């Protein structure tokens, strides 16, 4: 809107000096030369005298000076009338300013300012101090009005943040693991995530799209703001303009953080919050960082670039001052989390926070030039990384030191196994982050994992997170082996181990863990389950099978001692019934493993029983009370084996339900 002539369109005196003949052109050129010298009044007068001596057409220069002074005065009169009238007509209620009531009035007002600024830029020769003082006074009055209007327009045209629509732009990823079953000691209870029914969820949000943007200020107001900013900066009021803008927009960003659920909390206040409410605040923080930087601060940067396009320094200072409060509030919360008490349940949220801040860091680096804020952001990111590593170590230590002494009823999967496997299953989603955080750590976790140099070389080729998880699962296995000794029955120890190791194998095989740990880990542990199954058969059935051997019966099948035979059958029946009574209360959760165990038992027990019956059963059959000793047929035993490992102890008399 700035004009370039010294003759105002606001006055009635007309034109802009184009082509009134050669004399006029010479006079205009002389005036331009003198004005460009920007010297004192006396020097300008001397220059004009010198010029007049060269060309008699300049002899009337004194008339020109007088005429130009009168023109300046008339410009001021017209501009003053508009500025003072508008200023005196301003309502006392700032929120009801008349600036927006008439677009025409605002244009006239800005045009009047342009005329005064042009006048000050192009003051002709010998202006009297009165003209200069009047012009500067009018600029001060106008700038006061513009400063106030600038703030009002910013406030009135701020667009409220629609958080719900932005949340919809964040892809939600829900990762879940089963809640604990059974009891566990208080120290280990912290391994759980927030429970919803029987499943625990850990919800992550993916990054926002780079093209996502929202209007922070109504579009139609942006050019009005730019127009005011241009005049204020031209008038030397850049600092005041930037202060108004950053003050209003800081408050607007604070309000946005409130809408996003981020509260102003001190480090001490954050560290006093219980885990469940803290977890919710950390989740909101993650969303707020993504939206705050990718949407709000990007938008603020665009606004500053447009509104303050006339000054690089104003653009930079304005954005830094506007963004600083919002960023420091977010960074202070993250710092409080990073230096807070470390406990395993916090790991996923800390990793979420680390990923979120790391994801927006390139944007911060490109936008924020305030060294203090940038260094704070860098320090907080590093602090979150250290907290994540330290929390992972806490988790490893908790697995190693978990010492609950109550055996699980029926030999079922221990809560420790469930928590650890579901915990590490979630960690896979953070593999890239953890690999970068653990990259330079020592390889102490390899100790005890390798049996030979070849296996160590193979382990060293794995990623950092793979090595740590292998070490962690090895620790879990050692802990489970220790817990198996809580069962007095040796056979039960192997059922417990099989249940837990198979659960681990299934979790690895049916998840992304298989890509980290590899097929070899699965094959190795399936072989371990087979070894436990063989050990179970030996521990559970050796005594019963020993009753079906020929030794100690007293001769061949024809002359064997009936007393010894009766004792053998009686002992076998007692052993079988005891096993049946106990092991129907044991539980093998996996149907395939349960069936494989039953088949293995049948292949061991039934052939031996049939053979023994075939050789010696006839000597007791037909005798007195024969049914007392030969209580079961091989088919009866096979039917009873179906009841094993169902987890429901059966009453002893059920043993006779089929044979009777």
XYZ file of C-alpha atoms in Angstrom:
660
model
C 0.000 0.000 0.000
C 3.046 2.327 0.259
C 3.137 5.254 -2.142
C 6.246 6.638 -3.823
C 5.390 10.314 -4.467
C 5.564 13.249 -2.141
C 2.259 14.580 -3.273
C -0.569 12.813 -1.455
C -3.678 11.369 -2.963
C -5.304 12.237 0.374
C -4.993 15.996 -0.439
C -7.076 17.862 -2.929
C -4.038 19.317 -4.587
C -3.758 16.692 -7.237
C -1.120 15.037 -9.113
C 2.018 13.180 -8.938
C 4.406 15.225 -11.049
C 4.747 13.377 -14.328
C 5.503 15.483 -17.392
C 5.047 19.262 -17.290
C 7.802 20.079 -19.772
C 11.580 20.225 -19.764
C 11.788 22.801 -17.010
C 9.703 20.683 -14.711
C 11.896 17.685 -15.408
C 15.033 19.611 -14.601
C 13.502 20.890 -11.358
C 12.379 17.399 -10.347
C 15.847 16.036 -11.039
C 17.446 18.740 -8.940
C 15.068 18.025 -6.095
C 15.840 14.285 -6.317
C 19.587 14.935 -6.222
C 19.338 17.143 -3.165
C 17.010 14.781 -1.320
C 19.327 11.848 -1.968
C 22.198 13.674 -0.309
C 20.525 13.345 3.093
C 22.567 16.260 4.461
C 21.918 19.155 6.812
C 19.763 22.152 5.878
C 22.732 24.516 5.359
C 24.542 22.039 3.122
C 21.407 21.467 1.060
C 20.973 25.225 0.566
C 24.596 25.534 -0.540
C 24.105 22.729 -3.008
C 21.022 24.393 -4.464
C 22.922 27.682 -4.937
C 25.646 25.775 -6.782
C 23.090 24.041 -8.959
C 21.316 27.352 -9.759
C 24.590 28.813 -10.983
C 24.823 26.074 -13.601
C 21.296 26.508 -14.957
C 19.128 29.631 -14.735
C 16.083 27.422 -14.823
C 16.912 26.668 -11.173
C 16.903 30.311 -10.151
C 13.411 29.997 -8.695
C 14.479 27.151 -6.359
C 13.456 29.140 -3.284
C 9.879 29.174 -4.567
C 10.155 25.437 -4.984
C 11.245 25.031 -1.367
C 8.316 27.087 -0.162
C 5.867 25.196 -2.356
C 7.233 21.815 -1.236
C 6.918 22.811 2.433
C 3.312 23.779 1.889
C 2.697 20.452 0.132
C 4.177 18.536 3.084
C 1.976 20.457 5.452
C -1.121 19.654 3.442
C -0.196 15.962 3.403
C 0.157 16.014 7.172
C -3.142 17.825 7.561
C -4.990 15.183 5.563
C -3.229 12.229 7.265
C -3.631 13.771 10.708
C -7.353 14.161 10.160
C -7.740 10.416 9.442
C -5.388 9.171 12.157
C -6.622 11.382 14.973
C -10.276 10.894 14.024
C -9.886 7.111 13.994
C -7.881 7.158 17.198
C -10.362 9.320 19.083
C -13.182 7.133 17.814
C -11.695 3.924 19.212
C -13.960 2.280 21.771
C -12.613 1.806 25.245
C -13.568 -1.870 24.996
C -10.609 -3.354 23.167
C -12.505 -6.438 22.150
C -15.037 -4.295 20.270
C -12.545 -2.329 18.196
C -13.953 -0.587 15.176
C -11.040 -1.707 12.947
C -12.971 -4.673 11.566
C -16.227 -2.754 11.325
C -15.117 -0.934 8.195
C -12.570 -2.341 5.788
C -12.611 1.011 4.004
C -11.647 2.866 7.172
C -8.738 0.508 7.816
C -7.490 1.041 4.262
C -7.652 4.814 4.678
C -5.853 4.554 8.003
C -3.018 2.489 6.537
C -2.845 4.795 3.516
C -2.508 7.797 5.829
C 0.376 6.061 7.632
C 2.023 5.341 4.290
C 1.787 9.009 3.331
C 3.456 10.097 6.557
C 6.193 7.475 6.234
C 6.774 8.449 2.624
C 6.949 12.072 3.745
C 9.543 11.238 6.397
C 11.517 9.211 3.868
C 11.414 11.977 1.261
C 11.524 15.191 3.283
C 12.389 17.934 0.847
C 14.924 20.648 1.287
C 14.654 22.773 4.352
C 11.682 21.264 6.173
C 10.928 23.157 9.294
C 11.071 21.357 12.592
C 7.330 21.779 13.043
C 6.585 19.528 10.058
C 9.049 16.905 11.287
C 7.680 16.971 14.848
C 4.090 16.705 13.618
C 4.970 13.750 11.391
C 6.793 11.886 14.139
C 3.993 12.532 16.612
C 1.429 11.196 14.162
C 3.573 8.071 13.634
C 3.670 7.458 17.397
C -0.104 7.813 17.664
C -0.655 5.549 14.662
C 1.776 2.896 15.913
C 0.035 2.785 19.287
C -3.235 2.185 17.488
C -1.725 -0.442 15.158
C -0.070 -2.270 18.039
C -3.401 -2.577 19.805
C -5.273 -3.542 16.654
C -2.615 -6.106 15.797
C -3.244 -7.895 19.093
C -7.017 -7.670 18.731
C -6.989 -9.144 15.228
C -4.754 -11.990 16.404
C -7.060 -12.790 19.311
C -10.322 -12.488 17.374
C -9.115 -14.612 14.479
C -7.441 -17.434 16.381
C -8.939 -20.742 15.219
C -9.736 -23.130 18.125
C -7.824 -26.419 17.953
C -9.966 -29.400 16.928
C -8.072 -32.118 18.770
C -10.478 -34.911 17.844
C -9.923 -34.489 14.123
C -6.177 -34.451 14.681
C -6.333 -37.581 16.821
C -8.070 -39.240 13.911
C -5.021 -38.454 11.789
C -2.782 -40.464 14.102
C -2.743 -44.152 13.208
C -3.398 -46.108 16.373
C -1.517 -49.351 16.975
C -2.769 -51.456 19.876
C -0.327 -54.040 21.108
C -1.650 -56.425 23.710
C -0.603 -59.189 26.035
C -2.573 -61.425 28.348
C -3.107 -60.331 31.913
C -1.583 -62.285 34.743
C -3.219 -65.492 35.839
C -2.637 -66.675 39.361
C -0.721 -64.913 42.080
C 2.600 -63.193 41.935
C 4.604 -61.286 44.493
C 4.175 -57.547 44.929
C 7.563 -56.689 43.455
C 6.637 -58.297 40.167
C 3.122 -56.877 39.893
C 4.559 -53.785 38.237
C 5.239 -55.751 35.069
C 1.615 -55.422 33.985
C 0.177 -52.743 31.770
C -3.198 -51.152 32.507
C -5.766 -53.926 32.474
C -8.908 -53.913 30.398
C -10.900 -57.048 31.085
C -8.571 -60.002 30.674
C -6.250 -58.308 28.198
C -3.721 -55.540 28.727
C -3.173 -52.941 26.058
C -0.302 -50.705 25.197
C -1.389 -48.193 22.610
C 1.050 -46.423 20.367
C 0.466 -43.683 17.838
C 2.324 -43.624 14.557
C 3.714 -40.426 13.105
C 1.521 -37.790 11.543
C 1.568 -37.227 7.834
C 3.984 -34.530 6.683
C 1.239 -32.835 4.691
C -1.123 -32.386 7.634
C -1.840 -28.748 8.430
C -4.555 -26.714 10.115
C -5.486 -23.034 10.123
C -4.227 -21.378 13.294
C -5.592 -17.966 12.266
C -8.449 -17.223 9.873
C -6.974 -16.875 6.404
C -8.708 -13.563 5.658
C -6.978 -11.948 8.654
C -3.436 -12.960 7.707
C -2.929 -10.243 5.100
C -4.376 -7.622 7.450
C -1.815 -8.688 10.041
C 0.953 -8.553 7.467
C -0.142 -5.059 6.446
C 0.069 -3.812 10.017
C 3.372 -5.601 10.649
C 4.906 -4.051 7.535
C 4.006 -0.497 8.709
C 5.207 -1.109 12.251
C 8.533 -2.511 11.093
C 8.973 0.330 8.602
C 8.310 2.807 11.403
C 10.920 1.269 13.687
C 8.372 -0.536 15.861
C 9.499 -4.059 14.964
C 10.202 -4.996 18.583
C 6.727 -3.941 19.746
C 5.076 -5.818 16.886
C 7.007 -9.010 17.621
C 6.198 -8.731 21.333
C 2.473 -8.447 20.684
C 2.473 -11.339 18.240
C 4.534 -13.700 20.383
C 2.541 -12.839 23.506
C -0.831 -13.590 21.912
C 0.344 -16.701 20.087
C 2.131 -18.052 23.180
C -1.178 -17.927 25.030
C -2.887 -19.597 22.067
C -0.333 -22.425 22.064
C -0.710 -22.833 25.824
C -4.438 -23.259 25.270
C -3.718 -25.846 22.567
C -1.615 -27.861 25.025
C -4.494 -27.771 27.507
C -6.826 -29.091 24.796
C -4.289 -31.842 24.064
C -4.300 -32.788 27.756
C -0.854 -31.469 28.706
C -0.770 -29.736 32.071
C 1.821 -27.335 33.461
C 3.557 -29.437 36.096
C 6.855 -29.029 37.875
C 9.396 -31.839 37.899
C 8.551 -32.528 41.544
C 4.829 -32.749 40.760
C 5.413 -35.175 37.903
C 7.534 -37.465 40.043
C 4.816 -37.707 42.693
C 2.151 -38.980 40.269
C 1.116 -42.629 40.631
C 1.816 -44.929 37.697
C -1.640 -45.254 36.134
C -2.376 -41.507 35.908
C 1.246 -40.914 34.883
C 0.865 -43.476 32.101
C -2.134 -41.552 30.781
C -0.202 -38.265 30.905
C 2.734 -39.820 29.074
C 0.391 -41.090 26.368
C -1.114 -37.615 25.955
C 2.369 -36.120 25.877
C 3.327 -38.344 22.954
C 0.325 -37.155 20.957
C 0.923 -33.545 21.982
C 4.552 -33.597 20.818
C 3.603 -34.960 17.420
C 0.734 -32.529 16.952
C 2.559 -29.663 18.642
C 5.625 -29.771 16.394
C 4.295 -31.279 13.174
C 1.108 -29.204 13.090
C 1.120 -26.257 15.493
C 4.738 -25.110 15.294
C 4.926 -25.758 11.580
C 1.819 -23.608 11.254
C 3.350 -20.907 13.442
C 6.468 -20.934 11.291
C 4.388 -20.451 8.150
C 2.472 -17.594 9.781
C 5.663 -15.849 10.909
C 7.156 -16.243 7.439
C 4.122 -14.565 5.870
C 3.319 -11.869 8.419
C 6.950 -10.850 8.985
C 8.197 -11.414 5.441
C 9.674 -7.927 5.472
C 12.287 -8.769 8.120
C 14.410 -11.902 8.520
C 15.270 -10.985 12.094
C 11.612 -10.419 13.007
C 10.623 -13.791 11.527
C 13.293 -15.604 13.497
C 12.786 -13.833 16.818
C 9.021 -13.994 16.553
C 8.919 -17.757 15.951
C 11.484 -18.537 18.649
C 9.657 -16.438 21.227
C 6.292 -17.917 20.282
C 7.464 -21.532 20.317
C 9.685 -21.366 23.393
C 6.994 -21.586 26.074
C 5.176 -24.474 24.414
C 8.378 -26.433 23.804
C 9.782 -25.880 27.285
C 6.540 -27.087 28.870
C 6.748 -30.298 26.838
C 10.464 -30.732 27.490
C 10.108 -30.177 31.242
C 7.598 -33.027 31.515
C 9.854 -35.331 29.494
C 12.843 -34.417 31.650
C 10.862 -35.209 34.802
C 10.007 -38.646 33.383
C 13.592 -39.258 32.287
C 15.069 -38.594 35.724
C 12.223 -40.244 37.632
C 12.179 -43.615 39.358
C 12.803 -46.448 36.933
C 10.433 -49.371 36.921
C 9.768 -51.950 34.185
C 6.188 -50.902 33.436
C 7.405 -47.472 32.285
C 9.650 -48.763 29.511
C 7.131 -48.751 26.669
C 5.902 -45.234 27.403
C 9.465 -43.946 27.723
C 10.280 -45.527 24.371
C 7.135 -43.932 22.933
C 8.286 -40.559 24.239
C 11.796 -41.087 22.902
C 10.476 -42.087 19.472
C 8.053 -39.163 19.402
C 10.704 -36.571 20.275
C 13.242 -38.205 17.992
C 10.691 -38.209 15.172
C 10.048 -34.458 15.399
C 13.651 -33.515 16.093
C 14.540 -32.794 12.440
C 11.612 -30.352 12.349
C 12.790 -28.662 15.540
C 16.318 -28.458 14.189
C 15.060 -26.801 10.995
C 12.687 -24.353 12.699
C 14.146 -23.406 16.092
C 17.247 -21.225 16.051
C 17.192 -20.482 19.783
C 20.324 -22.263 21.001
C 18.997 -22.701 24.529
C 15.771 -24.402 23.431
C 17.601 -26.548 20.889
C 20.198 -27.705 23.421
C 17.437 -28.423 25.949
C 15.594 -30.568 23.406
C 18.790 -32.414 22.555
C 19.533 -33.007 26.234
C 16.023 -34.260 26.996
C 16.165 -36.671 24.041
C 19.445 -38.063 25.330
C 17.941 -38.285 28.830
C 14.960 -40.292 27.555
C 17.376 -42.624 25.783
C 19.327 -43.190 29.005
C 16.080 -43.710 30.905
C 14.933 -46.319 28.378
C 18.199 -48.227 28.659
C 18.172 -48.001 32.440
C 14.559 -49.152 32.617
C 15.350 -52.121 30.384
C 18.147 -53.047 32.778
C 15.646 -52.766 35.642
C 13.408 -55.212 33.798
C 16.302 -57.648 33.306
C 17.186 -57.411 36.994
C 13.572 -57.909 38.024
C 13.377 -61.124 35.967
C 16.596 -62.343 37.496
C 15.630 -61.524 41.071
C 11.933 -62.489 41.049
C 11.685 -64.957 43.932
C 8.031 -65.836 44.437
C 7.965 -69.158 46.311
C 4.427 -70.327 45.795
C 4.200 -73.167 43.232
C 1.556 -72.828 40.546
C -1.377 -75.206 41.033
C -1.357 -77.979 38.434
C 2.044 -76.976 37.054
C 0.545 -74.300 34.802
C 2.360 -71.396 33.175
C 3.888 -69.081 35.727
C 2.863 -65.390 35.649
C 6.546 -64.526 35.345
C 6.646 -66.401 32.038
C 3.512 -64.683 30.765
C 4.709 -61.220 31.685
C 8.205 -61.627 30.330
C 7.141 -63.161 27.017
C 4.412 -60.627 26.391
C 6.758 -57.865 27.495
C 9.483 -58.880 25.047
C 6.859 -59.458 22.359
C 5.982 -55.766 22.668
C 9.645 -54.791 22.629
C 9.961 -56.104 19.075
C 8.009 -53.072 17.912
C 10.837 -50.908 19.277
C 13.673 -52.979 17.790
C 15.159 -50.153 15.724
C 15.122 -47.764 18.655
C 16.577 -50.286 21.090
C 19.261 -51.346 18.621
C 20.424 -47.745 18.336
C 20.318 -47.224 22.116
C 22.082 -50.499 22.925
C 24.544 -50.382 20.034
C 27.639 -49.438 22.006
C 26.881 -51.451 25.131
C 29.285 -54.090 26.375
C 28.643 -57.688 25.384
C 28.410 -59.027 28.930
C 25.052 -60.554 28.043
C 26.891 -63.058 25.803
C 28.594 -64.638 28.799
C 26.951 -67.932 29.582
C 24.989 -68.065 26.331
C 27.625 -69.744 24.152
C 28.939 -73.270 24.482
C 31.893 -72.800 22.133
C 33.705 -70.201 20.091
C 31.592 -70.957 17.019
C 28.369 -70.239 18.893
C 29.853 -67.036 20.280
C 30.705 -65.840 16.774
C 27.159 -66.593 15.709
C 25.772 -64.630 18.660
C 28.078 -61.701 17.945
C 26.565 -61.431 14.468
C 23.130 -60.758 15.959
C 21.671 -57.311 16.591
C 22.085 -55.746 20.049
C 18.421 -56.301 20.935
C 18.595 -59.950 19.796
C 21.567 -60.605 22.093
C 19.862 -58.878 25.011
C 16.641 -60.824 24.496
C 18.517 -64.119 24.260
C 20.244 -63.301 27.535
C 16.934 -62.253 29.091
C 15.153 -65.462 28.061
C 18.088 -67.494 29.304
C 17.681 -65.745 32.665
C 13.970 -66.525 32.606
C 14.670 -70.210 31.942
C 17.095 -70.359 34.859
C 14.511 -68.738 37.115
C 11.823 -71.189 35.967
C 14.135 -74.126 36.569
C 14.649 -72.857 40.092
C 10.894 -72.479 40.570
C 10.306 -76.042 39.358
C 12.127 -77.299 42.460
C 9.251 -75.939 44.551
C 7.321 -79.066 43.489
C 8.150 -82.120 45.575
C 7.025 -84.491 42.816
C 9.840 -84.835 40.302
C 7.416 -85.633 37.471
C 5.487 -82.463 38.228
C 8.705 -80.468 37.860
C 8.986 -81.586 34.251
C 5.314 -80.859 33.509
C 5.860 -77.322 34.821
C 8.982 -76.879 32.705
C 7.282 -78.225 29.588
C 4.287 -75.923 30.022
C 6.453 -72.855 30.434
C 9.062 -73.579 27.769
C 6.345 -74.442 25.247
C 4.590 -71.162 26.048
C 7.844 -69.341 25.351
C 8.308 -71.208 22.066
C 4.771 -70.436 20.922
C 5.125 -66.741 21.718
C 8.349 -66.578 19.716
C 7.062 -68.620 16.787
C 3.748 -66.778 16.479
C 5.165 -63.243 16.626
C 7.862 -61.006 15.189
C 10.199 -62.418 17.851
C 10.997 -65.259 15.451
C 12.745 -62.757 13.164
C 14.965 -61.639 16.019
C 15.682 -64.928 17.812
C 15.584 -67.170 14.746
C 14.427 -70.694 13.932
C 17.430 -72.204 15.688
C 16.172 -70.910 19.037
C 12.803 -72.568 18.409
C 14.360 -75.893 17.376
C 16.641 -75.893 20.392
C 13.766 -75.366 22.813
C 11.492 -77.895 21.122
C 14.291 -80.396 21.668
C 14.403 -79.305 25.288
C 10.667 -80.020 25.636
C 11.205 -83.540 24.253
C 13.937 -84.103 26.808
C 11.614 -82.968 29.583
C 8.912 -85.325 28.271
C 11.331 -88.271 28.430
C 12.404 -87.256 31.923
C 8.734 -86.985 32.951
C 7.999 -90.556 31.779
C 10.953 -91.856 33.708
C 10.046 -89.942 36.884
C 6.299 -90.649 36.778
C 6.040 -94.230 35.479
C 9.261 -96.073 36.404
C 7.811 -97.354 39.671
C 4.601 -98.591 38.013
C 6.485 -100.221 35.146
C 8.840 -101.978 37.569
C 5.811 -103.889 38.848
C 5.403 -105.416 35.378
C 8.879 -106.976 35.191
C 9.590 -110.711 35.488
C 12.315 -110.405 38.064
C 11.423 -111.660 41.570
C 8.257 -113.514 40.642
C 9.792 -116.926 41.235
C 10.155 -118.791 37.947
C 8.559 -119.069 34.554
C 5.093 -117.984 33.628
C 3.808 -121.460 34.408
C 5.109 -121.823 37.909
C 5.323 -118.240 39.069
C 4.414 -117.624 42.668
C 0.791 -116.586 42.922
C 1.609 -114.654 46.040
C 4.234 -112.682 44.169
C 1.891 -112.144 41.212
C -0.872 -110.903 43.454
C 1.588 -108.522 45.070
C 2.760 -107.282 41.654
C -0.758 -106.635 40.351
C -1.715 -105.072 43.646
C 1.317 -102.755 43.567
C 0.727 -101.819 39.933
C -2.910 -101.006 40.642
C -1.909 -98.847 43.578
C 0.759 -97.015 41.535
C -1.581 -96.457 38.605
C -4.393 -95.208 40.831
C -2.041 -92.840 42.631
C -0.721 -91.476 39.349
C -4.257 -91.135 38.026
C -5.473 -89.412 41.165
C -2.626 -86.911 41.161
C -2.060 -86.295 37.483
C -5.671 -85.681 36.550
C -5.182 -82.543 38.652
C -2.140 -81.507 36.657
C -2.757 -79.291 33.658
C -1.111 -79.275 30.262
C -2.690 -76.325 28.480
C -1.491 -77.041 24.969
C -3.739 -79.713 23.387
C -1.000 -81.055 21.137
C 1.514 -81.456 23.948
C -1.192 -83.018 26.113
C -2.002 -85.578 23.418
C 1.668 -86.320 22.733
C 2.245 -87.029 26.424
C -0.724 -89.371 26.577
C 0.494 -91.242 23.496
C 3.986 -91.539 24.982
C 2.525 -92.901 28.230
C 0.340 -95.364 26.320
C 3.325 -96.572 24.282
C 5.279 -97.170 27.471
C 2.633 -98.568 29.791
C 0.111 -100.471 27.686
C 2.517 -102.846 25.880
C 4.181 -103.672 29.178
C 0.827 -104.285 30.864
C -0.475 -106.426 27.985
C 2.687 -108.502 27.995
C 2.578 -109.008 31.742
C -1.133 -109.906 31.615
C -0.504 -112.324 28.758
C 2.225 -114.163 30.613
C 0.830 -114.231 34.139
C -2.811 -113.219 34.159
C -4.103 -116.710 33.474
C -2.607 -117.989 36.723
C -4.880 -115.712 38.737
C -7.956 -115.765 36.551
C -10.650 -118.067 37.803
C -9.118 -118.036 41.220
C -10.721 -116.723 44.349
C -10.954 -112.913 44.404
C -9.153 -112.670 41.037
C -10.910 -109.341 40.327
C -9.353 -107.882 43.399
C -5.923 -108.092 41.758
C -6.614 -107.871 38.042
C -8.755 -104.750 38.204
C -8.083 -103.283 34.746
C -7.834 -104.447 31.199
C -5.395 -102.722 28.835
C -8.369 -100.960 27.245
C -9.432 -99.693 30.670
C -6.002 -98.180 31.243
C -6.048 -96.540 27.831
C -9.417 -94.954 28.613
C -8.223 -93.684 31.953
C -5.118 -92.077 30.454
C -7.428 -89.703 28.564
C -8.257 -88.005 31.884
C -4.642 -87.050 32.648
C -3.513 -83.384 32.565
C -7.031 -81.940 32.457
C -6.506 -79.977 35.644
C -9.562 -81.507 37.357
C -8.722 -84.052 40.087
C -11.092 -87.057 39.914
C -12.464 -89.084 42.803
C -10.796 -92.474 43.099
C -13.950 -94.540 42.628
C -14.227 -93.171 39.094
C -11.478 -95.617 38.261
C -14.024 -98.431 38.430
C -16.699 -96.755 36.346
C -15.620 -98.458 33.102
C -14.461 -101.826 34.453
C -17.567 -102.385 36.520
